[in-house]
Coordinates of C-alpha atoms in Angstrom, one line a residue:
M1190 CA 0.0 0.0 0.0
H1191 CA 0.9 3.6 -0.4
I1192 CA 0.7 5.4 3.0
L1193 CA 1.0 9.2 3.4
L1194 CA 1.4 10.6 6.9
I1195 CA 0.8 14.4 7.2
K1196 CA 1.7 17.0 9.8
P1197 CA -0.3 20.2 9.3
K1198 CA 1.1 23.7 9.2
A1199 CA 0.1 25.9 12.1
R1200 CA -2.5 28.7 11.5
L1201 CA -1.8 30.9 14.5
R1202 CA 0.9 33.5 14.4
S1203 CA 1.8 32.8 18.0
V1204 CA 2.7 29.2 17.1
L1205 CA 4.5 30.2 13.9
G1206 CA 6.6 32.7 16.0
L1207 CA 7.6 29.9 18.4
Q1208 CA 8.6 27.7 15.5
A1209 CA 11.0 30.3 14.4
F1210 CA 13.0 29.3 17.5
Q1211 CA 12.2 25.6 17.4
R1212 CA 11.0 23.2 14.7
M1213 CA 11.3 19.6 15.9
E1214 CA 11.1 16.3 14.0
P1215 CA 7.7 14.8 13.1
L1216 CA 8.6 12.1 15.6
E1217 CA 5.0 10.8 16.0
L1218 CA 4.8 10.2 12.3
G1219 CA 8.2 8.4 12.3
Y1220 CA 6.8 6.0 14.9
L1221 CA 3.7 5.3 12.8
A1222 CA 5.8 4.7 9.7
A1223 CA 7.8 2.2 11.6
A1224 CA 4.6 0.5 12.9
A1225 CA 3.2 0.2 9.4
G1226 CA 6.1 -2.1 8.4
P1227 CA 8.7 -2.1 5.6
E1228 CA 6.4 -3.9 3.1
H1229 CA 4.5 -0.7 2.5
D1230 CA 5.6 2.5 0.7
T1231 CA 5.3 5.1 3.4
R1232 CA 6.0 8.8 3.1
I1233 CA 5.9 11.8 5.4
L1234 CA 4.5 15.2 4.3
D1235 CA 5.5 17.9 6.8
L1236 CA 3.5 20.9 5.8
R1237 CA 5.3 23.1 8.3
L1238 CA 8.0 23.2 5.8
A1239 CA 5.7 24.4 3.0
A1240 CA 5.3 28.0 1.9
W1241 CA 2.1 27.0 0.2
P1242 CA 0.8 24.0 2.1
E1243 CA -2.4 23.5 0.1
L1244 CA -0.4 23.2 -3.1
D1245 CA 2.1 20.8 -1.6
L1246 CA -0.7 18.7 -0.3
L1247 CA -2.4 18.5 -3.7
D1248 CA 0.9 17.8 -5.5
S1249 CA 1.7 14.9 -3.1
L1250 CA -1.8 13.4 -3.5
R1251 CA -1.5 13.6 -7.3
R1252 CA 1.9 12.1 -7.5
F1253 CA 1.8 9.5 -4.8
R1254 CA -1.9 8.6 -4.8
P1255 CA -2.0 7.1 -1.3
D1256 CA -4.3 4.3 -0.3
L1257 CA -4.1 5.4 3.4
V1258 CA -3.6 8.9 4.8
G1259 CA -2.9 9.6 8.4
I1260 CA -3.0 13.1 9.9
T1261 CA -1.8 14.1 13.3
G1262 CA -2.6 17.3 15.2
Y1263 CA -2.9 19.3 18.4
S1264 CA -6.1 21.0 19.4
H1265 CA -5.2 24.3 17.8
E1266 CA -4.5 22.4 14.5
A1267 CA -7.9 20.5 14.6
S1268 CA -9.5 22.7 12.0
S1269 CA -6.5 22.3 9.7
V1270 CA -6.7 18.5 10.2
K1271 CA -10.4 18.5 9.1
R1272 CA -9.7 20.7 6.1
I1273 CA -6.9 18.4 5.0
A1274 CA -9.1 15.4 5.4
S1275 CA -11.8 17.0 3.4
R1276 CA -9.4 17.9 0.6
V1277 CA -8.0 14.3 0.5
R1278 CA -11.6 13.0 0.3
R1279 CA -12.4 15.3 -2.6
S1280 CA -9.2 14.4 -4.5
L1281 CA -9.1 10.7 -3.7
P1282 CA -12.6 9.5 -2.7
G1283 CA -11.4 5.9 -2.2
T1284 CA -8.6 6.7 0.1
T1285 CA -8.9 5.7 3.8
I1286 CA -8.4 8.7 6.1
V1287 CA -7.3 8.3 9.7
V1288 CA -6.6 11.0 12.3
G1289 CA -4.7 10.8 15.6
G1290 CA -2.6 12.8 17.9
H1291 CA -3.4 14.8 21.0
H1292 CA -6.7 16.3 19.9
A1293 CA -8.0 13.0 18.7
T1294 CA -7.3 11.5 22.1
V1295 CA -8.8 14.2 24.3
A1296 CA -11.7 15.5 22.0
P1297 CA -12.5 12.7 19.5
R1298 CA -16.1 13.9 19.0
D1299 CA -14.7 17.0 17.2
Y1300 CA -13.5 14.7 14.4
R1301 CA -16.9 13.2 13.7
I1302 CA -17.1 14.4 10.1
E1303 CA -17.8 12.5 6.9
A1304 CA -14.3 12.9 5.5
I1305 CA -12.7 11.0 8.4
D1306 CA -12.9 7.2 8.4
A1307 CA -11.2 6.4 11.8
I1308 CA -10.0 8.2 14.9
V1309 CA -7.0 6.7 16.8
R1310 CA -6.8 7.7 20.4
G1311 CA -3.7 7.4 22.7
E1312 CA -0.4 5.9 21.6
G1313 CA -1.0 5.1 18.0
C1314 CA 1.6 2.5 16.9
A1315 CA -0.4 -0.6 17.7
P1316 CA -3.8 0.6 16.5
F1317 CA -2.2 2.0 13.3
A1318 CA -0.5 -1.2 12.6
Q1319 CA -3.8 -3.0 12.9
I1320 CA -5.5 -0.5 10.6
V1321 CA -2.8 -1.1 8.0
G1322 CA -3.1 -4.8 8.4
A1323 CA -6.8 -4.8 8.1
L1324 CA -6.8 -2.6 4.9
A1325 CA -4.1 -4.7 3.3
A1326 CA -6.2 -7.8 3.9
G1327 CA -9.4 -6.2 2.7
R1328 CA -11.0 -6.2 6.1
G1329 CA -13.0 -3.5 7.8
L1330 CA -11.7 -1.4 10.8
E1331 CA -14.3 -2.5 13.3
D1332 CA -13.2 -3.8 16.8
I1333 CA -9.7 -2.4 16.7
P1334 CA -8.8 -1.2 20.2
Q1335 CA -8.6 2.6 20.7
V1336 CA -10.1 3.3 17.2
L1337 CA -13.4 5.1 16.9
L1338 CA -15.3 5.0 13.6
P1339 CA -17.2 8.3 13.2
N1340 CA -19.4 7.2 10.2
R1341 CA -20.2 3.7 11.3
S1342 CA -20.3 2.4 14.9
W1343 CA -19.7 5.4 17.2
R1344 CA -20.1 4.4 20.8
D1345 CA -20.4 7.1 23.5
D1346 CA -19.1 4.7 26.2
E1347 CA -15.8 4.2 24.3
E1348 CA -15.4 7.9 23.8
R1349 CA -15.7 8.5 27.6
L1350 CA -12.9 5.9 28.4
W1351 CA -9.3 7.0 28.4
P1352 CA -7.2 4.8 26.0
L1353 CA -4.7 2.5 27.6
F1354 CA -1.1 3.2 27.0
P1355 CA 1.0 0.1 26.3
D1356 CA 4.4 -0.9 27.6
P1357 CA 6.9 1.5 26.1
A1358 CA 9.1 -1.5 25.3
M1359 CA 6.7 -2.2 22.5
L1360 CA 7.6 1.0 20.6
P1361 CA 9.4 0.5 17.3
L1362 CA 12.3 2.7 16.4
P1363 CA 11.1 5.7 14.5
R1364 CA 11.7 6.0 10.7
R1365 CA 14.1 8.9 10.7
D1366 CA 15.1 8.0 7.1
L1367 CA 11.8 9.6 6.0
W1368 CA 12.9 13.2 6.6
D1369 CA 15.9 15.5 6.1
T1370 CA 17.4 16.3 9.5
R1371 CA 18.6 19.7 8.1
H1372 CA 15.1 21.0 8.5
Y1373 CA 14.8 20.3 12.2
R1374 CA 16.6 22.7 14.5
S1375 CA 16.2 24.3 17.9
I1376 CA 17.6 27.3 19.7
W1377 CA 20.2 25.7 22.1
T1378 CA 21.1 27.2 25.4
G1379 CA 23.7 26.4 28.0
E1380 CA 25.7 28.0 30.9
K1381 CA 29.1 27.1 29.4
L1382 CA 28.9 26.1 25.8
P1383 CA 32.1 25.9 23.7
R1384 CA 33.0 29.0 21.8
W1385 CA 31.2 29.4 18.5
H1386 CA 28.8 26.6 19.4
P1387 CA 25.9 27.0 16.9
L1388 CA 22.8 28.7 18.3
F1389 CA 20.5 26.6 16.0
P1390 CA 22.0 23.1 15.7
R1391 CA 20.2 20.2 14.1
V1392 CA 18.3 18.4 16.9
A1393 CA 16.7 14.9 17.2
M1394 CA 13.8 14.2 19.6
V1395 CA 14.0 11.1 21.7
R1396 CA 11.4 9.6 24.0
T1397 CA 12.6 7.4 26.9
S1398 CA 9.3 7.1 28.8
W1399 CA 5.8 8.3 29.1
G1400 CA 3.5 9.4 31.9
C1401 CA 4.0 11.3 35.1
R1402 CA 3.2 10.6 38.8
M1403 CA 2.3 14.1 39.6
K1404 CA -1.3 15.5 39.5
C1405 CA -1.1 19.1 38.4
S1406 CA -4.7 20.2 37.9
F1407 CA -4.2 21.7 34.5
C1408 CA -2.3 18.8 32.9
I1409 CA -3.8 15.9 31.0
V1410 CA -0.8 13.5 31.3
P1411 CA -1.9 12.0 34.7
H1412 CA -5.3 11.2 33.3
L1413 CA -3.9 9.7 30.1
C1414 CA -1.4 7.5 31.8
G1415 CA -3.2 6.7 35.0
G1416 CA -0.7 8.6 37.2
I1417 CA 2.1 6.2 36.4
H1418 CA 5.5 6.6 34.7
R1419 CA 6.8 3.9 32.4
T1420 CA 10.2 3.7 30.8
R1421 CA 11.7 2.0 27.7
P1422 CA 14.4 -0.6 28.0
V1423 CA 17.7 1.2 28.7
Q1424 CA 19.6 -0.6 25.9
S1425 CA 16.9 0.3 23.3
V1426 CA 17.3 4.0 24.2
V1427 CA 21.1 3.8 24.1
E1428 CA 21.1 2.2 20.6
E1429 CA 18.6 4.8 19.3
I1430 CA 20.7 7.7 20.6
A1431 CA 23.9 6.2 19.4
S1432 CA 22.4 5.8 15.9
L1433 CA 21.5 9.5 15.5
A1434 CA 23.1 11.5 12.8
V1435 CA 23.0 14.7 14.8
D1436 CA 24.8 15.7 18.0
H1437 CA 22.0 17.4 19.9
V1438 CA 19.2 15.4 21.6
Y1439 CA 15.9 17.0 22.9
F1440 CA 14.2 14.5 25.2
C1441 CA 10.4 14.8 24.9
D1442 CA 9.5 12.9 28.0
D1443 CA 7.1 14.4 30.5
E1444 CA 9.8 14.1 33.2
N1445 CA 13.2 12.6 32.4
F1446 CA 14.5 11.9 35.9
I1447 CA 11.5 11.0 38.0
D1448 CA 12.5 7.3 37.8
E1449 CA 15.9 7.7 39.3
P1450 CA 17.2 4.1 38.9
F1451 CA 16.3 4.3 35.2
A1452 CA 18.0 7.7 34.7
W1453 CA 21.1 6.5 36.5
A1454 CA 21.2 3.3 34.4
L1455 CA 20.7 5.2 31.2
A1456 CA 23.5 7.7 32.0
E1457 CA 25.9 4.8 32.8
A1458 CA 25.0 2.9 29.7
L1459 CA 25.4 5.9 27.4
E1460 CA 28.9 6.5 28.8
A1461 CA 29.8 2.8 28.5
R1462 CA 28.7 2.8 24.9
G1463 CA 30.9 5.8 24.2
V1464 CA 27.9 8.0 23.1
K1465 CA 28.9 11.7 23.1
K1466 CA 25.9 14.0 22.6
R1467 CA 24.5 17.2 24.1
Y1468 CA 21.1 16.9 25.8
F1469 CA 18.1 19.0 26.8
A1470 CA 15.7 17.4 29.2
W1471 CA 12.5 18.2 31.2
T1472 CA 12.4 17.8 34.9
R1473 CA 10.8 19.1 38.1
A1474 CA 12.4 21.3 40.8
T1475 CA 11.4 18.6 43.3
T1476 CA 13.5 16.1 41.4
V1477 CA 16.5 18.3 41.2
N1478 CA 16.4 19.1 44.9
R1479 CA 15.9 15.5 45.8
S1480 CA 18.6 14.1 43.6
P1481 CA 21.2 16.7 42.6
E1482 CA 23.8 14.0 42.2
L1483 CA 21.7 12.4 39.4
L1484 CA 21.6 15.8 37.5
R1485 CA 25.3 16.2 38.1
R1486 CA 26.0 12.8 36.5
W1487 CA 23.9 13.8 33.5
R1488 CA 25.9 17.0 33.2
E1489 CA 29.0 14.9 33.0
I1490 CA 27.7 13.0 30.0
G1491 CA 26.4 16.1 28.2
L1492 CA 23.3 17.7 29.8
D1493 CA 23.3 21.4 28.7
A1494 CA 19.9 22.6 29.9
A1495 CA 16.8 21.5 31.7
F1496 CA 13.2 22.7 31.4
I1497 CA 11.5 23.3 34.7
G1498 CA 7.9 24.4 35.2
F1499 CA 8.2 27.3 37.6
E1500 CA 4.6 28.2 36.6
F1501 CA 3.8 31.0 39.1
P1502 CA 5.7 33.5 41.3
S1503 CA 3.7 32.7 44.4
D1504 CA 3.1 29.7 46.6
A1505 CA -0.7 30.4 46.7
E1506 CA -0.9 30.1 42.9
L1507 CA 1.2 26.9 42.9
K1508 CA -1.0 25.4 45.5
R1509 CA -4.2 26.2 43.5
A1510 CA -2.7 24.4 40.5
A1511 CA -1.7 21.3 42.7
K1512 CA 1.8 21.8 41.5
G1513 CA 3.3 20.1 44.5
G1514 CA 6.1 22.6 44.8
T1515 CA 7.0 26.0 46.2
V1516 CA 8.7 29.2 44.9
A1517 CA 11.7 28.5 47.2
A1518 CA 12.0 25.0 45.9
N1519 CA 12.1 26.4 42.3
E1520 CA 14.8 28.8 43.2
R1521 CA 16.9 26.2 45.0
A1522 CA 16.7 24.0 41.9
L1523 CA 17.8 26.9 39.7
E1524 CA 20.8 27.6 41.8
R1525 CA 21.8 23.9 42.0
L1526 CA 21.6 23.5 38.3
R1527 CA 23.5 26.7 37.5
A1528 CA 26.2 25.5 40.0
M1529 CA 26.6 22.4 37.8
D1530 CA 26.8 24.6 34.6
V1531 CA 23.3 23.4 33.5
A1532 CA 21.2 26.2 32.1
V1533 CA 17.6 26.4 33.2
H1534 CA 14.5 27.1 31.0
A1535 CA 11.9 28.3 33.5
A1536 CA 8.4 28.1 32.2
F1537 CA 5.8 30.5 33.7
M1538 CA 2.1 30.8 33.2
V1539 CA -0.2 33.9 33.5
Q1540 CA -3.9 33.7 34.3
P1541 CA -6.6 35.4 32.3
E1542 CA -7.5 37.1 35.6
Y1543 CA -4.2 38.9 35.7
R1544 CA -4.3 42.7 36.0
A1545 CA -1.5 45.2 35.8
L1546 CA -0.5 44.4 39.4
E1547 CA 0.0 40.7 38.7
F1548 CA 1.9 41.3 35.5
A1549 CA 4.2 43.8 37.3
R1550 CA 4.7 41.3 40.1
L1551 CA 5.7 38.6 37.6
R1552 CA 8.1 40.9 35.8
D1553 CA 9.7 41.9 39.1
Y1554 CA 10.1 38.3 40.1
V1555 CA 11.7 37.3 36.8
S1556 CA 14.0 40.4 36.9
R1557 CA 15.4 39.3 40.3
L1558 CA 16.3 35.7 39.1
P1559 CA 19.8 34.9 38.1
P1560 CA 20.4 34.2 34.4
V1561 CA 17.7 31.9 33.1
Q1562 CA 15.8 31.3 29.9
C1563 CA 12.1 32.0 30.4
S1564 CA 9.0 31.3 28.5
F1565 CA 5.4 32.4 29.2
T1566 CA 2.1 30.8 28.4
V1567 CA -1.5 31.5 29.4
C1568 CA -2.7 28.9 31.9
T1569 CA -5.0 26.8 29.6
P1570 CA -6.1 23.4 30.9
S1571 CA -6.3 20.6 28.4
P1572 CA -9.7 19.2 27.4
G1573 CA -10.3 16.2 29.7
T1574 CA -9.0 17.7 32.9
P1575 CA -11.2 18.8 35.8
D1576 CA -9.9 22.4 35.3
Y1577 CA -11.1 22.4 31.7
Q1578 CA -14.5 21.2 32.7
A1579 CA -14.7 23.9 35.4
M1580 CA -13.6 26.5 32.8
Q1581 CA -16.1 25.5 30.0
P1582 CA -19.0 27.7 31.1
R1583 CA -16.8 30.7 31.0
I1584 CA -15.2 30.1 27.5
W1585 CA -15.9 33.2 25.4
V1586 CA -15.1 32.0 21.9
D1587 CA -17.2 29.8 19.6
N1588 CA -14.5 27.2 18.9
P1589 CA -12.0 27.1 21.7
H1590 CA -10.0 24.4 20.0
D1591 CA -8.9 26.9 17.3
L1592 CA -7.2 29.0 19.9
H1593 CA -5.9 26.2 22.3
D1594 CA -2.2 26.9 21.9
C1595 CA -1.7 27.9 25.6
M1596 CA -1.0 31.5 24.5
H1597 CA -4.6 32.6 23.8
P1598 CA -6.9 33.2 26.9
L1599 CA -10.0 31.1 26.4
T1600 CA -12.0 32.8 29.2
P1601 CA -12.6 36.6 29.6
T1602 CA -9.6 38.6 30.7
A1603 CA -9.7 41.0 33.7
L1604 CA -7.9 43.6 31.6
P1605 CA -9.3 44.6 28.2
L1606 CA -8.0 41.9 25.8
R1607 CA -5.7 44.3 23.9
E1608 CA -4.1 45.4 27.1
F1609 CA -3.7 41.9 28.4
V1610 CA -2.0 40.8 25.1
R1611 CA 0.4 43.8 25.3
S1612 CA 1.3 43.0 28.8
F1613 CA 1.8 39.3 28.0
A1614 CA 4.0 40.0 24.9
E1615 CA 6.0 42.6 26.9
Q1616 CA 6.6 40.0 29.6
A1617 CA 8.3 37.6 27.1
H1618 CA 10.3 40.5 25.5
V1619 CA 11.7 41.7 28.8
A1620 CA 12.7 38.2 29.8
L1621 CA 15.1 37.9 26.8
E1622 CA 17.6 40.0 28.8
K1623 CA 17.9 37.0 31.3
V1624 CA 19.0 34.4 28.7
P1625 CA 22.3 32.8 30.0
M1626 CA 24.0 32.9 26.6
R1627 CA 23.3 36.7 26.3
V1628 CA 24.4 37.4 29.8
N1629 CA 27.6 35.3 29.3
R1630 CA 28.2 37.0 25.9
H1631 CA 28.4 33.7 24.0
L1632 CA 30.3 34.2 20.7
A1633 CA 28.3 33.0 17.6
A1634 CA 28.6 33.4 13.8
P1635 CA 27.0 36.5 12.3
D1636 CA 24.4 34.5 10.5
Q1637 CA 23.4 32.7 13.7
M1638 CA 23.1 36.1 15.5
M1639 CA 20.9 37.4 12.7
R1640 CA 18.7 34.3 12.9
V1641 CA 18.2 34.8 16.6
A1642 CA 17.3 38.4 16.0
L1643 CA 14.8 37.6 13.3
A1644 CA 13.3 34.7 15.3
G1645 CA 12.9 37.0 18.4
R1646 CA 11.1 39.6 16.3
K1647 CA 8.8 37.1 14.7
Y1648 CA 8.0 35.5 18.1
H1649 CA 7.3 38.9 19.7
Q1650 CA 5.1 39.9 16.8
G1651 CA 3.2 36.7 17.1
L1652 CA 2.5 37.3 20.7
A1653 CA 1.7 40.9 20.3
S1654 CA -1.0 40.1 17.6
I1655 CA -2.8 37.5 19.6
D1656 CA -5.9 39.7 20.0
R1657 CA -6.4 39.8 16.2
D1658 CA -7.4 36.1 16.4
Y1659 CA -10.6 37.0 18.3
P1660 CA -13.8 38.5 17.0
A1661 CA -13.5 42.3 16.9
A1662 CA -16.3 42.6 19.4
L1663 CA -14.2 40.9 22.1
R1664 CA -10.9 42.8 21.7
G1665 CA -11.8 45.6 24.0
K1666 CA -13.9 43.5 26.4
T1667 CA -13.1 42.4 30.0
A1668 CA -14.5 39.8 32.2
A1669 CA -16.6 42.4 34.0
A1670 CA -18.1 43.6 30.7
I1671 CA -19.1 40.1 29.7
S1672 CA -20.4 38.7 33.0
P1673 CA -24.1 39.0 33.7
E1674 CA -23.3 41.3 36.6
G1675 CA -21.4 43.5 34.2

């Protein structure tokens, strides 16, 4: 069979601005291609690379004529996924169209349209392999676990059940031969990188585990994985990393070091295998403070930076989000990592209820931190979480999925929307002064410096124009103006 796997191009300027700093591999499609098996002709179409995605899509359909099309997408890409599916259906009426990814998992009902034949929920390798096998054998797609059929036998009880995530040991190695690694780069930070180290190196994504034991109220991960954390076999991860054609590895785990025995074993095995790469990982302040020696060991084998969700500048806000940490713990983790020469990416969230005072308090807090790379999002619970259910009656846009990029407030803002957006964009702009490589005056080639400047400009413009994605009637509105009491 001919199988075409598609990753859509983002619609929102905020997301496109972020991608100016970071465009990662279509790893999920690499896994699906591996699951489909070598006996099929599988190709990946990454429309993020296309200047004219509609034309590239039509050209691929005309030339390749796939028997099966798979489309992945986050919630903010759901409308694009549906448009792509409809375009495929018009061009190739006999092609089977399957959708998957995050949005299909948390909001499958949104994909109940005529153009879509099957919806895969959860980890997609096993269900997709069964879909491919059924089609190759001329069978229907009924009774495949974690697959909903929107035009045949939709069952509400199946929709309400979270899909089961399998043993990570069952994951195949992704088909990285299906894309050109030169297209996938990320801004790379560090406390003490070598002189002239590239600012935008080629980067590979690697997943060593899935799940998280924590229960942050805004996060879907504990619900999807039942509050457990499961790891791949150490040797499988080592062989994958050793085989990479690039030197920089971005781990896409929900938390890399929460399983300490696994993290220790992986570090030792990578060193024993002679693997020399540079790493970026996600962790928690509580993990860093509990096991600083583990992070120090990873620094010895190449850890340059760690992403930590600081989230808020006050303990009260952290408690409301069930974060399980404190401001003091975040600051201790930052100091410990910097002492090891590991740079920190501190992620903060703002609430739609923020007024000028709260924005000023956050700016003041960030300004007092030692050198740190910061990012900012709007606290936006994922569909399927209790926080999202509680938020639903207050959602002020007709289709919240279209704006669900964690940078658009989905509920009325305390400030007029334009003023909120200005404050939010300015927060991110001011934080650029704290980036360790800027503070440390890291030397880089002129073209790299120009790329950083252009990416920063595009990112700031994307944030500063967020209000344009709302109906004109909402742009000057506040929560007070929209509420019945207002």
